[in-house]
Coordinates of C-alpha atoms in Angstrom, one line a residue:
Chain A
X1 CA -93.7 -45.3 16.4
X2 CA -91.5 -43.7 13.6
X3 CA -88.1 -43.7 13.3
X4 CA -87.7 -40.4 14.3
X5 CA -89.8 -40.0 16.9
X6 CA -88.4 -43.2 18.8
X7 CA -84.9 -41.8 18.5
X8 CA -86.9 -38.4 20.0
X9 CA -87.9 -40.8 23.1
X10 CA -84.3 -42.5 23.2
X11 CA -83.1 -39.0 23.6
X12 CA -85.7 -37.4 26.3
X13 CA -85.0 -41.3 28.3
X14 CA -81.2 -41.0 28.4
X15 CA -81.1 -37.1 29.4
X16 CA -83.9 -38.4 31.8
X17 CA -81.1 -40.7 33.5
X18 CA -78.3 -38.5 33.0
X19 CA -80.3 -36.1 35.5
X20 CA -81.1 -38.0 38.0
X21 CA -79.5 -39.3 41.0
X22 CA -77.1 -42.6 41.1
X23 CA -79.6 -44.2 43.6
X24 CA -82.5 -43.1 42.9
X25 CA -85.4 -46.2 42.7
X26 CA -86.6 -44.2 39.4
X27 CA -83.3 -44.5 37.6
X28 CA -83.3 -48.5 37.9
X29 CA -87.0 -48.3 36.1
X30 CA -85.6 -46.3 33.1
X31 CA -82.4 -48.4 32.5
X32 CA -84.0 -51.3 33.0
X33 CA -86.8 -49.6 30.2
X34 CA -83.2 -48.0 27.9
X35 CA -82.1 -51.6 28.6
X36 CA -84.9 -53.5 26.8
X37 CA -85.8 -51.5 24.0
X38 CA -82.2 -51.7 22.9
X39 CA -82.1 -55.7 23.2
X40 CA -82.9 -55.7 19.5
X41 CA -79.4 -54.0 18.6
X42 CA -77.8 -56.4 20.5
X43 CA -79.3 -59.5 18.7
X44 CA -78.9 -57.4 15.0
X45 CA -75.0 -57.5 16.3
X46 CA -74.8 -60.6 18.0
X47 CA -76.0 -62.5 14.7
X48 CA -73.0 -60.8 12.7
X49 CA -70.5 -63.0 15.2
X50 CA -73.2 -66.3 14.7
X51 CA -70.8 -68.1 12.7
X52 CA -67.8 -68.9 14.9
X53 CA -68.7 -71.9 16.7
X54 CA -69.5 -69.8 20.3
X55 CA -73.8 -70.3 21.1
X56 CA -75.4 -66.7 20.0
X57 CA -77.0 -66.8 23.8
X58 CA -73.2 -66.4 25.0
X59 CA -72.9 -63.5 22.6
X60 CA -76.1 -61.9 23.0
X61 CA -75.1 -62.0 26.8
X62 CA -72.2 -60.4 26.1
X63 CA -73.2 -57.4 24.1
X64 CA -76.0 -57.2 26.4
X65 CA -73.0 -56.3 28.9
X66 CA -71.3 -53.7 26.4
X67 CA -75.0 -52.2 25.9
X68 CA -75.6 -51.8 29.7
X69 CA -71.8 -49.8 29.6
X70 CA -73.1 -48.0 26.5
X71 CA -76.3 -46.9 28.3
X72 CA -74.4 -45.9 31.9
X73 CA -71.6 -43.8 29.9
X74 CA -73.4 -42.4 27.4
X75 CA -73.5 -38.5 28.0
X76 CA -76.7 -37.1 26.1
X77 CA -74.6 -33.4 26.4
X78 CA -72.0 -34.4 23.7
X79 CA -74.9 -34.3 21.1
X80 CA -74.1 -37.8 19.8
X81 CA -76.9 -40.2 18.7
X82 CA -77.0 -42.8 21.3
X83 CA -76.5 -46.1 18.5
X84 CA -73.5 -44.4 17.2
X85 CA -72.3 -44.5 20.9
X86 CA -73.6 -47.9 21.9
X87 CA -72.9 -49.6 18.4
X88 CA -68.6 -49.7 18.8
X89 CA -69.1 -50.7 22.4
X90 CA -71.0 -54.0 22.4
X91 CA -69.1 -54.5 19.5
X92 CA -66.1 -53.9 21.4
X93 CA -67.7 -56.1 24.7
X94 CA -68.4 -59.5 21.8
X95 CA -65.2 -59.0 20.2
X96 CA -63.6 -59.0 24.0
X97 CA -65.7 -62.2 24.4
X98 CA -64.0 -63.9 21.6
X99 CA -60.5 -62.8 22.4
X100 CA -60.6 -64.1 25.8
X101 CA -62.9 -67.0 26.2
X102 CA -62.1 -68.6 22.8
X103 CA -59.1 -70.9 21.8
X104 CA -58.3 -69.3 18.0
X105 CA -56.4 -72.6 17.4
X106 CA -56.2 -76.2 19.0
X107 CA -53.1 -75.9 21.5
X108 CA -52.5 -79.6 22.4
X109 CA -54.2 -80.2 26.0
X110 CA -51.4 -81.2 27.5
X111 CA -49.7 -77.6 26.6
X112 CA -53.0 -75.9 27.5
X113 CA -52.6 -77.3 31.0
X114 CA -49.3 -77.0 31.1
X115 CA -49.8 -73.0 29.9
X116 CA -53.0 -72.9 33.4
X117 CA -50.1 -74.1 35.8
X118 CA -47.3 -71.7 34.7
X119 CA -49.6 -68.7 34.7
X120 CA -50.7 -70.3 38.3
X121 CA -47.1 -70.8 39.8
X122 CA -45.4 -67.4 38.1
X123 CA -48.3 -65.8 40.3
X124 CA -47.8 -67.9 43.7
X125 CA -43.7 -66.9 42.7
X126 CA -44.8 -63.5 42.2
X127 CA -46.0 -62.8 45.7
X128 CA -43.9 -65.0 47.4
X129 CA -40.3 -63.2 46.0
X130 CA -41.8 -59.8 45.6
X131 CA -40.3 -59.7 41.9
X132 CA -40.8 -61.6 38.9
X133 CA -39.7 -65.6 39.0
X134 CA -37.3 -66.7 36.3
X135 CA -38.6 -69.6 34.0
X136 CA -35.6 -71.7 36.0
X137 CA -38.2 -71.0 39.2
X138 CA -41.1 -71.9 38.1
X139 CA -39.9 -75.0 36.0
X140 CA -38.2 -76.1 39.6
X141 CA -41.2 -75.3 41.5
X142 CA -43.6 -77.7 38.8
X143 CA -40.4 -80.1 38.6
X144 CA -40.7 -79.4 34.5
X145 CA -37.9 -78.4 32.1
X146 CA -37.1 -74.8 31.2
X147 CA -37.8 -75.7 28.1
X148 CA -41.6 -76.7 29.3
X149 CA -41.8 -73.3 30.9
X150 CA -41.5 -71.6 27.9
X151 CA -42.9 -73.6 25.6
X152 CA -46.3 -73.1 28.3
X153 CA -45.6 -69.4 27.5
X154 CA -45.5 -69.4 24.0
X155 CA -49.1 -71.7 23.9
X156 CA -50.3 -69.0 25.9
X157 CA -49.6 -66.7 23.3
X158 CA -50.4 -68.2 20.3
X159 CA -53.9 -68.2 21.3
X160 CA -53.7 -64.7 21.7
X161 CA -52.0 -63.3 18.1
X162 CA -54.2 -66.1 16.2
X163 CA -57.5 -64.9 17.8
X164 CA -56.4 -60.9 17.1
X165 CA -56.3 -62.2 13.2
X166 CA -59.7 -63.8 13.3
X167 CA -60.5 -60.3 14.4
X168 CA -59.9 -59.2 11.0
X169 CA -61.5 -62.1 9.5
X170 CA -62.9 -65.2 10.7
X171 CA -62.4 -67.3 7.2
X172 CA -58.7 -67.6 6.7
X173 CA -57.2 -66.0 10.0
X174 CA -53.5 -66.1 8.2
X175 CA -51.0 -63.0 9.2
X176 CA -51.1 -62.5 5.3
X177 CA -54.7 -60.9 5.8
X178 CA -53.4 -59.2 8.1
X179 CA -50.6 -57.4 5.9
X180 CA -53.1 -57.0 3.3
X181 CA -55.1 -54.8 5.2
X182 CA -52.2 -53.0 6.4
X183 CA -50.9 -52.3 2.6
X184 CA -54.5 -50.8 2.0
X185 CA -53.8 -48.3 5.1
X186 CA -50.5 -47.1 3.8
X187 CA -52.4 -45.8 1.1
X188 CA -54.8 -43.9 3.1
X189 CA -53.2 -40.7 3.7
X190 CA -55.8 -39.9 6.4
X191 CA -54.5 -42.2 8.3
X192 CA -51.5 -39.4 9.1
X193 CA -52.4 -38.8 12.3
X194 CA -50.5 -38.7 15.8
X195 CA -50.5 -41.1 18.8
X196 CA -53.4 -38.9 20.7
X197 CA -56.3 -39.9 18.7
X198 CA -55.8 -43.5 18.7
X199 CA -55.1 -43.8 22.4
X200 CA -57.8 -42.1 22.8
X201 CA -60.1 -44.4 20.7
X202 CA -58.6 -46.8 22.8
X203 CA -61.0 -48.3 25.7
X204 CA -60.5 -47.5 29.2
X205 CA -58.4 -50.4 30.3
X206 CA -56.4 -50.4 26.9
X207 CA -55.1 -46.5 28.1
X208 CA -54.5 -47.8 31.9
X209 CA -52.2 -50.6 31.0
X210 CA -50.2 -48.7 28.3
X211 CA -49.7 -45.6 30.6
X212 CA -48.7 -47.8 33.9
X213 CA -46.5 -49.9 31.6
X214 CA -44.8 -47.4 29.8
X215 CA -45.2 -44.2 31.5
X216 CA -45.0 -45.3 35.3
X217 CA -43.0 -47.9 34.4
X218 CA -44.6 -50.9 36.3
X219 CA -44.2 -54.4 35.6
X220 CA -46.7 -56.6 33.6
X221 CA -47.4 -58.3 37.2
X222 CA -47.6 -55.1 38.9
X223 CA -50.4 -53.6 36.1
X224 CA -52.6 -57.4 36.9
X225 CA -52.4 -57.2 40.7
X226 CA -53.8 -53.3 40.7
X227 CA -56.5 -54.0 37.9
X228 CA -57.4 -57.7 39.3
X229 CA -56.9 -59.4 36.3
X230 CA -54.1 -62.0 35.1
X231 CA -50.3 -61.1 34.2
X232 CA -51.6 -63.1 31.1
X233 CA -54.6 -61.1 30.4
X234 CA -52.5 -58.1 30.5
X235 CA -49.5 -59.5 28.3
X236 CA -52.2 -59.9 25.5
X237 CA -54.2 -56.8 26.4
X238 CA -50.4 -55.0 25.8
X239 CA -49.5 -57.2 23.0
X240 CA -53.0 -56.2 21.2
X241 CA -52.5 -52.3 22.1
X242 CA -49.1 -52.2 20.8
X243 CA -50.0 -53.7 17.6
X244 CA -53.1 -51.5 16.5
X245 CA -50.6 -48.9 17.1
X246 CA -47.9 -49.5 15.4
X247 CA -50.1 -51.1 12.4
X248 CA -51.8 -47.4 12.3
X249 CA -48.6 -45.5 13.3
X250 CA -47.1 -47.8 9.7
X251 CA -50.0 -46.7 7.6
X252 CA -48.6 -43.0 8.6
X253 CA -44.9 -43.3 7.7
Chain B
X1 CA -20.5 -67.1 26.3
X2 CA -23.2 -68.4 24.1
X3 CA -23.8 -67.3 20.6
X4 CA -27.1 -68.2 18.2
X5 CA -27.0 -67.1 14.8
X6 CA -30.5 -67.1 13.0
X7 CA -31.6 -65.7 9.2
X8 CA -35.0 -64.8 8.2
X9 CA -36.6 -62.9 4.9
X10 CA -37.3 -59.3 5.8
X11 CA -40.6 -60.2 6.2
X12 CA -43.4 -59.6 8.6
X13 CA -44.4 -63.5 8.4
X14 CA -41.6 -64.3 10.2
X15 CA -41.5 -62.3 13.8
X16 CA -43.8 -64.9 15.6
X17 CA -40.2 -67.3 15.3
X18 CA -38.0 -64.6 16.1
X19 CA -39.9 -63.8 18.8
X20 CA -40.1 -67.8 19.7
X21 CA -36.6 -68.1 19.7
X22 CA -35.5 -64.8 21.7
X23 CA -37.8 -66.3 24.9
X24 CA -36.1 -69.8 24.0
X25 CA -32.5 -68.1 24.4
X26 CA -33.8 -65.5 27.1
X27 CA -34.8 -68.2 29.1
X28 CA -31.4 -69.5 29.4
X29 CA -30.0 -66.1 31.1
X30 CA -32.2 -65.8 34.4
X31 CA -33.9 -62.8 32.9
X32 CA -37.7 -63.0 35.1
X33 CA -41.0 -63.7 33.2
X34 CA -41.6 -60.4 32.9
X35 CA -38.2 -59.3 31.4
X36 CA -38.7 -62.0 28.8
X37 CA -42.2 -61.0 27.9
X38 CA -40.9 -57.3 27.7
X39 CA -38.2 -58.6 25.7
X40 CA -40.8 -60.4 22.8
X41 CA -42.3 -57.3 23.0
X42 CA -38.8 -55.2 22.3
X43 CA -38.0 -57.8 19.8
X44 CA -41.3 -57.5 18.1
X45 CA -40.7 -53.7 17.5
X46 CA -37.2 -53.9 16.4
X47 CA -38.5 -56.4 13.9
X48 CA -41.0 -54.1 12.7
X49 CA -38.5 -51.6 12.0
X50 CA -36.0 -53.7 9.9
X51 CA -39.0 -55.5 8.0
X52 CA -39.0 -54.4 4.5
X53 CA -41.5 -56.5 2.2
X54 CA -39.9 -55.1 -0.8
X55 CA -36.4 -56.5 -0.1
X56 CA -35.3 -60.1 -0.9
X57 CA -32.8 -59.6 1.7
X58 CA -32.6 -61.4 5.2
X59 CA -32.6 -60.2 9.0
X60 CA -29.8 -61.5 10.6
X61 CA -30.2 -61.3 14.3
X62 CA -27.2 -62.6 16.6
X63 CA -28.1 -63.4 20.5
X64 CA -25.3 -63.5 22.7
X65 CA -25.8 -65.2 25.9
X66 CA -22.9 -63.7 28.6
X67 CA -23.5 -64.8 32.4
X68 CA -26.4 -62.9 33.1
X69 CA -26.9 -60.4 30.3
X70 CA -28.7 -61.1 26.9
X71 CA -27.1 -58.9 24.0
X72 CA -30.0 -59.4 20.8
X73 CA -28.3 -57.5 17.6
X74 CA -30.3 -57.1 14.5
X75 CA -29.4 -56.6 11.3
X76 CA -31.6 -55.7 8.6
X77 CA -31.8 -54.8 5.0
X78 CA -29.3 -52.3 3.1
X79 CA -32.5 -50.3 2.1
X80 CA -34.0 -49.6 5.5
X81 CA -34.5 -46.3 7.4
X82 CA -32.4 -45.9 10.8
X83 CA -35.3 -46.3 13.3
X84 CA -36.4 -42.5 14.2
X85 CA -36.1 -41.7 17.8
X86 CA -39.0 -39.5 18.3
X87 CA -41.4 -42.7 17.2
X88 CA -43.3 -44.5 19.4
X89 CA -42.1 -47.5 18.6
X90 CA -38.5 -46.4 19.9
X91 CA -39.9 -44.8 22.8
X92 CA -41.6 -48.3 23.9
X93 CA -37.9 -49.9 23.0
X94 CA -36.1 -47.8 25.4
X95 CA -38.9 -49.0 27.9
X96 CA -38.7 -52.8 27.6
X97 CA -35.2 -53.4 27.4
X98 CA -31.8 -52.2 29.3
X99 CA -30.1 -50.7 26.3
X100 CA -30.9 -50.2 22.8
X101 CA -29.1 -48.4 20.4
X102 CA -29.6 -48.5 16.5
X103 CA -26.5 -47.4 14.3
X104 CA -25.8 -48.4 10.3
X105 CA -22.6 -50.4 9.1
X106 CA -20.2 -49.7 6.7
X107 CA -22.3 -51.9 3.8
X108 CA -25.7 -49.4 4.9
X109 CA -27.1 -52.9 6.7
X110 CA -29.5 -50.8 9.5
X111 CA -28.3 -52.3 13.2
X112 CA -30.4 -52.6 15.9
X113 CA -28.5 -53.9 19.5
X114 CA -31.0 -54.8 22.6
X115 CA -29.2 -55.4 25.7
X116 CA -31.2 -57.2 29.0
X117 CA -29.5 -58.1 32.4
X118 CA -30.8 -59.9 34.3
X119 CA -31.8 -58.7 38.2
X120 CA -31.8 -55.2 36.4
X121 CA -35.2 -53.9 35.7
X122 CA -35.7 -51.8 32.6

């Protein structure tokens, strides 16, 4: 089939789906269909991410994921081509994949563990003082130091800003990449642009934890116990956010 | 009254230990978990505004431990900008921490003062 013609058929599929009913036994056919004969963008993406040590199964499964979002939130009525649409978010899904399931850098197993039992008694404290435990609190309720506590926390971390760098390039994953990339943005003067835009590129769960965190003014544990996910994952998740802002907000001054 | 005196190069490169250190010291003033990670986060931005990579000049950034209240005071380079209070970085500031304030001393050093209590949320 030509090019054209099969992006034609792409088109007439997804406004197929659009139209017709959540449950209907015809809609599972034609995902299922949209599914499949979009596995090959998955692999053509999935093989860009083949050289940092995760099996491309894992991240073909993965983008498989952020292609099944693509196809259930694409809306054929905005006139966008559906690879344009589906392209940023299985990007988006692997890139997730790595951020969360991968150790950027060897923390020393003892900390790792260490870093798994904090998270787990700063939750149990959580719910059982309805507030936040101090790291005095947990380190008595582990019988560690305060000193453990924190150093737990900052292990915890460190996976997190190390992995945002390999974001940006998986050979040397050094914060100086990072600032070089950054320099190049405060030349782009089309990078002058307000807040609105790049909240609004954010993804869904990005624009939830920013606006609960700093616009209903809940706590870090608070955001995790609505969404279902770890005070941890949302720490990084606001840690990420707050960065890609500020590094395109810079590029603006 | 506890008081920790560090020096760094106005330089991005160094707000992972600054950030370190203010959970190290925070952790010592029954601020909660999530006060300190709010406060890295505060900590982070007021670095960001001081950090100048064109400047051989250091941040100084004084933590004063009192009871239960954590006073952070950073001072950055002569050439800086006072932080602008309509950015977002300030409005995340004023979210993450008690007080904050930003003010310029007599030898045009840009100031920035943090303040968390503990058992006071933000």
């Amino acid at each position: 089939m030509p090019e054209a013609d099969s992006r034609q058929h792409d088109r007439e599929m997804l406004e197929q789906l659009a139209a017709l009913d959540v449950n209907s036994p015809e809609r599972e056919t034609l995902r299922a269909a949209l599914i499949e004969r979009h596995l090959p963008l998955v692999h053509f993406m999935a093989r860009k991410f083949m050289d940092r040590g995760e099996p491309l199964d894992d991240i073909v499964q993965v983008g498989t994921i952020g292609l099944i979002k693509a196809i259930d939130r694409f809306d054929p009525a905005l006139g966008f081509e559906f690879s344009t649409y589906a392209t940023p978010t299985i990007v988006g899904e692997i890139k997730r994949h790595f951020r969360d399931k991968t150790w950027a850098i060897r923390i020393p197993r003892r900390l790792q563990e260490l870093g798994v039992q904090v998270s787990k008694a700063r939750d149990e404290l959580t719910h059982a003082l309805d507030r936040s435990p101090t790291p005095a609190e947990i380190a008595k309720k582990l019988d560690i130091t305060v000193d453990d506590v924190i150093e737990a926390m900052e292990a915890n971390t460190a996976y997190n800003t190390v992995s945002l760098d390999a974001g940006a390039d998986d050979e040397g994953p050094g914060l100086g990449n990072t600032l070089g990339e950054w320099d190049e943005a405060l030349d782009n003067v089309e990078y002058r642009e307000s807040l609105k835009p790049l909240i609004a590129a954010m993804d869904e769960r990005e624009q939830t934890i920013l606006l609960r965190r700093f616009f209903d003014n809940k706590s870090q544990s608070e955001i995790a116990t609505e969404l279902g996910i770890s005070q941890m994952h949302v720490s990084r998740i606001l840690n990420k956010t707050l960065t890609q802002l500020r590094e395109a907000l810079s590029a603006s001054d | 009254m506890a008081t920790i005196h560090i020096s760094v190069p106005a330089q991005a490169d160094y707000v992972g230990l600054v950030r370190s250190t203010s959970a190290h010291v925070a952790a010592h003033c029954d601020l909660t978990m999530d006060q300190i990670e709010d406060l890295r986060l505060a900590v982070n931005e007021a670095f960001a505004f001081l950090v100048d990579a064109t400047s051989n000049d250091n941040i100084d950034i004084t933590f004063t431990v009192d009871g239960s209240e954590l006073a952070i005071v950073l001072q950055g380079p002569t050439t800086g900008q006072e932080p602008d209070r309509s950015s977002f970085g300030w409005t995340v500031l004023t979210a993450l921490v008690n007080e904050v304030s930003s003010s310029r001393n007599d030898a045009g050093n840009v100031i920035v003062h943090l303040t968390a209590k503990a058992g006071v949320s933000a």
